[in-house]
């Protein structure tokens, strides 16, 4: 069974700074990796799919990279609305749709 | 615009069942798969299962097999998730989410339905 591991659990960043979030798969998921953003009290929102393709309406400050087992989500200049929890999800292997445990991006 | 509107919050006793609905609009209902994902308080996201609204075929997470049933009504563009033999650990927000290609990529989410299991 594939396991998705995100790091760090919490990331403290000042507005305007860059944030780098990591996601590791226990076995290769090719580029079948998505990132979601979830704000308190809201449903998750798709940010990135195919490891690096931004979903419709997602600002260019969000970028994704990686393939195989190592992936990164970068937020180039954090805005106030970007403070949230971010989840990675693989959609390549069983169990399908497995999510990482999340990284909380908080204001420093 | 594409919308997934879910039913309201539920409070159930242990051992009971709950049925949550998700009404789709703004797109062709039978052209997109639908998933259910749940989130216990303060926890991460847990995939529950998928339904193909076109033919009604389903696939469920192993840990929920035997307790979860997903169905659809094409006449009202609505999918349903029923969970039986409820226990306190099933207390969570339940989300439906659309999948554009059966790839388990979830591009549109409902706002969620809170289910509380308490005696």
PDB file of C-alpha atoms in Angstrom:
ATOM      1  CA  UNK A   1       0.000   0.000   0.000  1.00  0.00           C
ATOM      2  CA  UNK A   2       1.361   3.366  -1.005  1.00  0.00           C
ATOM      3  CA  UNK A   3       1.943   5.944   1.722  1.00  0.00           C
ATOM      4  CA  UNK A   4       2.227   9.693   1.140  1.00  0.00           C
ATOM      5  CA  UNK A   5       4.368  11.627   3.609  1.00  0.00           C
ATOM      6  CA  UNK A   6       4.374  15.415   3.780  1.00  0.00           C
ATOM      7  CA  UNK A   7       6.927  17.627   5.467  1.00  0.00           C
ATOM      8  CA  UNK A   8       7.084  19.694   7.473  1.00  0.00           C
ATOM      9  CA  UNK A   9       3.880  19.293   9.449  1.00  0.00           C
ATOM     10  CA  UNK A  10       3.822  23.039  10.095  1.00  0.00           C
ATOM     11  CA  UNK A  11       5.619  25.786   8.210  1.00  0.00           C
ATOM     12  CA  UNK A  12       5.857  29.290   9.681  1.00  0.00           C
ATOM     13  CA  UNK A  13       6.374  31.916   6.997  1.00  0.00           C
ATOM     14  CA  UNK A  14       6.141  35.704   6.855  1.00  0.00           C
ATOM     15  CA  UNK A  15       3.901  37.328   4.228  1.00  0.00           C
ATOM     16  CA  UNK A  16       5.849  37.958   1.041  1.00  0.00           C
ATOM     17  CA  UNK A  17       8.303  35.133   1.686  1.00  0.00           C
ATOM     18  CA  UNK A  18       8.638  31.879  -0.236  1.00  0.00           C
ATOM     19  CA  UNK A  19       7.180  28.651   1.091  1.00  0.00           C
ATOM     20  CA  UNK A  20       8.393  25.214   0.046  1.00  0.00           C
ATOM     21  CA  UNK A  21       6.348  22.146   0.912  1.00  0.00           C
ATOM     22  CA  UNK A  22       7.444  18.553   0.329  1.00  0.00           C
ATOM     23  CA  UNK A  23       5.574  15.350  -0.412  1.00  0.00           C
ATOM     24  CA  UNK A  24       7.152  11.922  -0.659  1.00  0.00           C
ATOM     25  CA  UNK A  25       5.561   8.732  -1.969  1.00  0.00           C
ATOM     26  CA  UNK A  26       6.600   5.315  -0.676  1.00  0.00           C
ATOM     27  CA  UNK A  27       6.770   4.106  -4.281  1.00  0.00           C
ATOM     28  CA  UNK A  28       6.716   5.815  -7.641  1.00  0.00           C
ATOM     29  CA  UNK A  29       3.505   7.583  -8.649  1.00  0.00           C
ATOM     30  CA  UNK A  30       4.977   8.910 -11.902  1.00  0.00           C
ATOM     31  CA  UNK A  31       3.567  12.438 -12.265  1.00  0.00           C
ATOM     32  CA  UNK A  32       0.129  11.504 -10.950  1.00  0.00           C
ATOM     33  CA  UNK A  33       0.324  13.870  -7.998  1.00  0.00           C
ATOM     34  CA  UNK A  34      -2.062  16.632  -7.001  1.00  0.00           C
ATOM     35  CA  UNK A  35      -1.963  19.403  -4.400  1.00  0.00           C
ATOM     36  CA  UNK A  36      -5.021  20.775  -2.611  1.00  0.00           C
ATOM     37  CA  UNK A  37      -5.469  23.814  -0.393  1.00  0.00           C
ATOM     38  CA  UNK A  38      -7.883  23.795   2.529  1.00  0.00           C
ATOM     39  CA  UNK A  39      -8.788  26.832   4.589  1.00  0.00           C
ATOM     40  CA  UNK A  40     -10.536  26.520   7.974  1.00  0.00           C
ATOM     41  CA  UNK A  41     -14.182  25.594   7.611  1.00  0.00           C
ATOM     42  CA  UNK A  42     -13.902  25.157   3.848  1.00  0.00           C
ATOM     43  CA  UNK A  43     -13.664  22.264   1.453  1.00  0.00           C
ATOM     44  CA  UNK A  44     -10.335  21.480  -0.182  1.00  0.00           C
ATOM     45  CA  UNK A  45      -9.577  23.201  -3.488  1.00  0.00           C
ATOM     46  CA  UNK A  46      -7.520  21.707  -6.299  1.00  0.00           C
ATOM     47  CA  UNK A  47      -4.325  23.709  -6.888  1.00  0.00           C
ATOM     48  CA  UNK A  48      -1.988  21.536  -8.931  1.00  0.00           C
ATOM     49  CA  UNK A  49      -2.371  18.298 -10.881  1.00  0.00           C
ATOM     50  CA  UNK A  50       0.009  16.233 -12.956  1.00  0.00           C
ATOM     51  CA  UNK A  51       2.644  17.336 -10.423  1.00  0.00           C
ATOM     52  CA  UNK A  52       3.099  20.730 -12.088  1.00  0.00           C
ATOM     53  CA  UNK A  53      -0.051  21.928 -13.900  1.00  0.00           C
ATOM     54  CA  UNK A  54      -2.004  24.678 -12.184  1.00  0.00           C
ATOM     55  CA  UNK A  55      -5.762  24.160 -11.990  1.00  0.00           C
ATOM     56  CA  UNK A  56      -8.095  26.743 -13.476  1.00  0.00           C
ATOM     57  CA  UNK A  57      -7.905  30.089 -11.730  1.00  0.00           C
ATOM     58  CA  UNK A  58      -4.893  29.272  -9.562  1.00  0.00           C
ATOM     59  CA  UNK A  59      -2.402  32.163  -9.346  1.00  0.00           C
ATOM     60  CA  UNK A  60       1.028  31.802 -10.897  1.00  0.00           C
ATOM     61  CA  UNK A  61       2.716  32.141  -7.492  1.00  0.00           C
ATOM     62  CA  UNK A  62       1.793  28.487  -6.928  1.00  0.00           C
ATOM     63  CA  UNK A  63       4.058  26.007  -8.668  1.00  0.00           C
ATOM     64  CA  UNK A  64       4.590  22.279  -8.420  1.00  0.00           C
ATOM     65  CA  UNK A  65       7.530  20.104  -9.372  1.00  0.00           C
ATOM     66  CA  UNK A  66       8.838  16.576  -9.088  1.00  0.00           C
ATOM     67  CA  UNK A  67       8.134  13.084 -10.357  1.00  0.00           C
ATOM     68  CA  UNK A  68       8.432   9.537  -9.147  1.00  0.00           C
ATOM     69  CA  UNK A  69       8.564   9.757  -5.366  1.00  0.00           C
ATOM     70  CA  UNK A  70       9.622  13.321  -4.549  1.00  0.00           C
ATOM     71  CA  UNK A  71       7.416  16.354  -5.067  1.00  0.00           C
ATOM     72  CA  UNK A  72       7.457  20.007  -4.093  1.00  0.00           C
ATOM     73  CA  UNK A  73       4.834  22.745  -3.902  1.00  0.00           C
ATOM     74  CA  UNK A  74       6.279  26.246  -3.921  1.00  0.00           C
ATOM     75  CA  UNK A  75       4.407  29.426  -3.105  1.00  0.00           C
ATOM     76  CA  UNK A  76       6.690  32.157  -4.387  1.00  0.00           C
ATOM     77  CA  UNK A  77       5.436  35.108  -2.317  1.00  0.00           C
ATOM     78  CA  UNK A  78       2.942  34.278   0.377  1.00  0.00           C
ATOM     79  CA  UNK A  79      -0.220  36.326   0.477  1.00  0.00           C
ATOM     80  CA  UNK A  80      -2.534  36.516   3.480  1.00  0.00           C
ATOM     81  CA  UNK A  81      -5.067  34.264   1.752  1.00  0.00           C
ATOM     82  CA  UNK A  82      -2.470  31.509   1.284  1.00  0.00           C
ATOM     83  CA  UNK A  83      -2.258  30.601   4.958  1.00  0.00           C
ATOM     84  CA  UNK A  84      -3.983  27.227   4.995  1.00  0.00           C
ATOM     85  CA  UNK A  85      -3.384  23.477   5.092  1.00  0.00           C
ATOM     86  CA  UNK A  86      -1.994  21.861   1.952  1.00  0.00           C
ATOM     87  CA  UNK A  87      -2.480  18.200   1.054  1.00  0.00           C
ATOM     88  CA  UNK A  88      -0.788  16.140  -1.602  1.00  0.00           C
ATOM     89  CA  UNK A  89      -2.634  13.228  -3.214  1.00  0.00           C
ATOM     90  CA  UNK A  90      -1.431  10.468  -5.495  1.00  0.00           C
ATOM     91  CA  UNK A  91      -3.733   9.072  -8.130  1.00  0.00           C
ATOM     92  CA  UNK A  92      -1.508   6.445  -9.666  1.00  0.00           C
ATOM     93  CA  UNK A  93      -1.438   3.424  -7.369  1.00  0.00           C
ATOM     94  CA  UNK A  94      -3.703   1.523  -4.969  1.00  0.00           C
ATOM     95  CA  UNK A  95      -5.160   2.706  -2.712  1.00  0.00           C
ATOM     96  CA  UNK A  96      -6.329   5.312  -5.159  1.00  0.00           C
ATOM     97  CA  UNK A  97      -6.717   8.841  -3.947  1.00  0.00           C
ATOM     98  CA  UNK A  98      -4.358   8.416  -1.002  1.00  0.00           C
ATOM     99  CA  UNK A  99      -3.657  11.765   0.660  1.00  0.00           C
ATOM    100  CA  UNK A 100      -0.701  12.960   2.649  1.00  0.00           C
ATOM    101  CA  UNK A 101      -1.317  14.072   6.221  1.00  0.00           C
ATOM    102  CA  UNK A 102      -1.081  17.753   5.313  1.00  0.00           C
ATOM    103  CA  UNK A 103       1.228  20.715   5.893  1.00  0.00           C
ATOM    104  CA  UNK A 104      -0.124  23.728   7.739  1.00  0.00           C
ATOM    105  CA  UNK A 105       1.283  27.037   6.513  1.00  0.00           C
ATOM    106  CA  UNK A 106       0.963  29.582   9.286  1.00  0.00           C
ATOM    107  CA  UNK A 107       1.898  33.219   9.724  1.00  0.00           C
ATOM    108  CA  UNK A 108       5.303  33.753  11.302  1.00  0.00           C
TER     109      UNK A 108
ATOM    110  CA  UNK B   1     -21.293  27.305 -12.911  1.00  0.00           C
ATOM    111  CA  UNK B   2     -20.416  23.861 -11.633  1.00  0.00           C
ATOM    112  CA  UNK B   3     -21.875  23.241  -8.175  1.00  0.00           C
ATOM    113  CA  UNK B   4     -22.145  20.331  -5.792  1.00  0.00           C
ATOM    114  CA  UNK B   5     -24.770  21.014  -3.133  1.00  0.00           C
ATOM    115  CA  UNK B   6     -24.780  18.688  -0.171  1.00  0.00           C
ATOM    116  CA  UNK B   7     -27.498  17.910   2.357  1.00  0.00           C
ATOM    117  CA  UNK B   8     -27.520  19.323   5.853  1.00  0.00           C
ATOM    118  CA  UNK B   9     -25.853  18.264   9.053  1.00  0.00           C
ATOM    119  CA  UNK B  10     -26.899  15.039  10.755  1.00  0.00           C
ATOM    120  CA  UNK B  11     -26.739  13.760  14.306  1.00  0.00           C
ATOM    121  CA  UNK B  12     -27.007  10.011  14.709  1.00  0.00           C
ATOM    122  CA  UNK B  13     -26.758   7.465  17.478  1.00  0.00           C
ATOM    123  CA  UNK B  14     -24.202   4.666  17.409  1.00  0.00           C
ATOM    124  CA  UNK B  15     -25.439   1.750  15.337  1.00  0.00           C
ATOM    125  CA  UNK B  16     -27.680   3.888  13.153  1.00  0.00           C
ATOM    126  CA  UNK B  17     -27.242   4.718   9.467  1.00  0.00           C
ATOM    127  CA  UNK B  18     -26.866   8.040   7.693  1.00  0.00           C
ATOM    128  CA  UNK B  19     -27.515   8.960   4.076  1.00  0.00           C
ATOM    129  CA  UNK B  20     -25.906  12.094   2.657  1.00  0.00           C
ATOM    130  CA  UNK B  21     -26.833  13.562  -0.703  1.00  0.00           C
ATOM    131  CA  UNK B  22     -24.864  15.600  -3.224  1.00  0.00           C
ATOM    132  CA  UNK B  23     -26.770  17.359  -6.017  1.00  0.00           C
ATOM    133  CA  UNK B  24     -24.755  18.323  -9.070  1.00  0.00           C
ATOM    134  CA  UNK B  25     -25.469  21.178 -11.447  1.00  0.00           C
ATOM    135  CA  UNK B  26     -23.744  23.126 -14.189  1.00  0.00           C
ATOM    136  CA  UNK B  27     -22.374  20.124 -16.085  1.00  0.00           C
ATOM    137  CA  UNK B  28     -23.401  16.801 -17.583  1.00  0.00           C
ATOM    138  CA  UNK B  29     -23.933  14.627 -14.523  1.00  0.00           C
ATOM    139  CA  UNK B  30     -23.227  11.293 -16.187  1.00  0.00           C
ATOM    140  CA  UNK B  31     -19.946  12.423 -17.736  1.00  0.00           C
ATOM    141  CA  UNK B  32     -18.008  12.740 -14.478  1.00  0.00           C
ATOM    142  CA  UNK B  33     -17.269  10.293 -11.703  1.00  0.00           C
ATOM    143  CA  UNK B  34     -18.030  11.279  -8.117  1.00  0.00           C
ATOM    144  CA  UNK B  35     -16.057  10.523  -4.978  1.00  0.00           C
ATOM    145  CA  UNK B  36     -16.722  10.776  -1.279  1.00  0.00           C
ATOM    146  CA  UNK B  37     -13.973  11.941   1.069  1.00  0.00           C
ATOM    147  CA  UNK B  38     -14.309  12.448   4.807  1.00  0.00           C
ATOM    148  CA  UNK B  39     -12.403  14.422   7.403  1.00  0.00           C
ATOM    149  CA  UNK B  40     -12.603  13.711  11.117  1.00  0.00           C
ATOM    150  CA  UNK B  41     -12.259  16.720  13.443  1.00  0.00           C
ATOM    151  CA  UNK B  42      -8.721  18.095  13.283  1.00  0.00           C
ATOM    152  CA  UNK B  43      -7.603  15.280  11.003  1.00  0.00           C
ATOM    153  CA  UNK B  44      -6.624  14.805   7.371  1.00  0.00           C
ATOM    154  CA  UNK B  45      -8.572  13.661   4.331  1.00  0.00           C
ATOM    155  CA  UNK B  46      -9.724  10.069   3.945  1.00  0.00           C
ATOM    156  CA  UNK B  47     -10.911   8.716   0.588  1.00  0.00           C
ATOM    157  CA  UNK B  48     -14.075   6.663   0.948  1.00  0.00           C
ATOM    158  CA  UNK B  49     -15.100   5.570  -2.512  1.00  0.00           C
ATOM    159  CA  UNK B  50     -16.115   6.373  -6.068  1.00  0.00           C
ATOM    160  CA  UNK B  51     -19.268   6.019  -8.133  1.00  0.00           C
ATOM    161  CA  UNK B  52     -19.702   6.231 -11.876  1.00  0.00           C
ATOM    162  CA  UNK B  53     -22.978   8.131 -12.304  1.00  0.00           C
ATOM    163  CA  UNK B  54     -23.360   6.770 -15.814  1.00  0.00           C
ATOM    164  CA  UNK B  55     -23.646   3.088 -14.988  1.00  0.00           C
ATOM    165  CA  UNK B  56     -23.735   3.183 -11.200  1.00  0.00           C
ATOM    166  CA  UNK B  57     -20.601   1.089 -10.677  1.00  0.00           C
ATOM    167  CA  UNK B  58     -18.771   1.685  -7.434  1.00  0.00           C
ATOM    168  CA  UNK B  59     -15.484   1.024  -5.644  1.00  0.00           C
ATOM    169  CA  UNK B  60     -15.003   1.506  -1.926  1.00  0.00           C
ATOM    170  CA  UNK B  61     -12.115   1.908   0.473  1.00  0.00           C
ATOM    171  CA  UNK B  62     -11.263  -1.423   2.007  1.00  0.00           C
ATOM    172  CA  UNK B  63     -11.822  -0.290   5.588  1.00  0.00           C
ATOM    173  CA  UNK B  64     -15.396   0.756   4.791  1.00  0.00           C
ATOM    174  CA  UNK B  65     -16.393  -2.277   2.715  1.00  0.00           C
ATOM    175  CA  UNK B  66     -19.689  -3.662   3.940  1.00  0.00           C
ATOM    176  CA  UNK B  67     -20.738  -0.428   5.660  1.00  0.00           C
ATOM    177  CA  UNK B  68     -20.770   2.120   2.834  1.00  0.00           C
ATOM    178  CA  UNK B  69     -23.072   2.253  -0.170  1.00  0.00           C
ATOM    179  CA  UNK B  70     -22.962   4.862  -2.916  1.00  0.00           C
ATOM    180  CA  UNK B  71     -25.853   5.298  -5.304  1.00  0.00           C
ATOM    181  CA  UNK B  72     -27.059   7.831  -7.801  1.00  0.00           C
ATOM    182  CA  UNK B  73     -30.285   9.198  -9.263  1.00  0.00           C
ATOM    183  CA  UNK B  74     -29.711  10.424 -12.794  1.00  0.00           C
ATOM    184  CA  UNK B  75     -33.153  12.047 -12.960  1.00  0.00           C
ATOM    185  CA  UNK B  76     -32.132  14.537 -10.269  1.00  0.00           C
ATOM    186  CA  UNK B  77     -28.345  14.545 -10.855  1.00  0.00           C
ATOM    187  CA  UNK B  78     -27.811  13.453  -7.281  1.00  0.00           C
ATOM    188  CA  UNK B  79     -25.412  11.002  -5.706  1.00  0.00           C
ATOM    189  CA  UNK B  80     -25.892   9.493  -2.278  1.00  0.00           C
ATOM    190  CA  UNK B  81     -23.555   8.048   0.319  1.00  0.00           C
ATOM    191  CA  UNK B  82     -25.017   5.813   2.993  1.00  0.00           C
ATOM    192  CA  UNK B  83     -22.930   4.673   5.943  1.00  0.00           C
ATOM    193  CA  UNK B  84     -24.329   2.060   8.303  1.00  0.00           C
ATOM    194  CA  UNK B  85     -23.463   0.731  11.774  1.00  0.00           C
ATOM    195  CA  UNK B  86     -22.221   4.161  12.744  1.00  0.00           C
ATOM    196  CA  UNK B  87     -19.664   4.530  15.524  1.00  0.00           C
ATOM    197  CA  UNK B  88     -18.120   7.563  17.162  1.00  0.00           C
ATOM    198  CA  UNK B  89     -15.109   7.336  14.851  1.00  0.00           C
ATOM    199  CA  UNK B  90     -17.407   8.108  11.911  1.00  0.00           C
ATOM    200  CA  UNK B  91     -17.951  11.635  13.236  1.00  0.00           C
ATOM    201  CA  UNK B  92     -16.581  13.762  10.418  1.00  0.00           C
ATOM    202  CA  UNK B  93     -17.289  16.184   7.617  1.00  0.00           C
ATOM    203  CA  UNK B  94     -18.243  14.249   4.496  1.00  0.00           C
ATOM    204  CA  UNK B  95     -17.431  15.759   1.103  1.00  0.00           C
ATOM    205  CA  UNK B  96     -18.487  14.785  -2.379  1.00  0.00           C
ATOM    206  CA  UNK B  97     -15.997  15.662  -5.095  1.00  0.00           C
ATOM    207  CA  UNK B  98     -16.101  15.477  -8.881  1.00  0.00           C
ATOM    208  CA  UNK B  99     -13.575  13.527 -10.908  1.00  0.00           C
ATOM    209  CA  UNK B 100     -13.261  14.601 -14.557  1.00  0.00           C
ATOM    210  CA  UNK B 101     -11.837  11.369 -15.912  1.00  0.00           C
ATOM    211  CA  UNK B 102     -11.996   8.518 -13.432  1.00  0.00           C
ATOM    212  CA  UNK B 103      -8.397   9.247 -12.535  1.00  0.00           C
ATOM    213  CA  UNK B 104      -9.167  10.003  -8.870  1.00  0.00           C
ATOM    214  CA  UNK B 105      -8.227  13.634  -9.427  1.00  0.00           C
ATOM    215  CA  UNK B 106     -10.839  15.777  -7.663  1.00  0.00           C
ATOM    216  CA  UNK B 107     -11.506  19.093  -9.397  1.00  0.00           C
ATOM    217  CA  UNK B 108     -14.706  20.370  -7.742  1.00  0.00           C
ATOM    218  CA  UNK B 109     -15.808  19.762  -4.155  1.00  0.00           C
ATOM    219  CA  UNK B 110     -19.049  20.160  -2.274  1.00  0.00           C
ATOM    220  CA  UNK B 111     -19.039  22.283   0.888  1.00  0.00           C
ATOM    221  CA  UNK B 112     -19.316  19.254   3.132  1.00  0.00           C
ATOM    222  CA  UNK B 113     -21.865  17.662   5.443  1.00  0.00           C
ATOM    223  CA  UNK B 114     -21.148  17.282   9.133  1.00  0.00           C
ATOM    224  CA  UNK B 115     -22.169  13.935  10.582  1.00  0.00           C
ATOM    225  CA  UNK B 116     -21.989  13.590  14.349  1.00  0.00           C
ATOM    226  CA  UNK B 117     -22.320  10.182  15.979  1.00  0.00           C
ATOM    227  CA  UNK B 118     -23.142  10.448  19.642  1.00  0.00           C
ATOM    228  CA  UNK B 119     -25.228   8.630  22.190  1.00  0.00           C
TER     229      UNK B 119
END
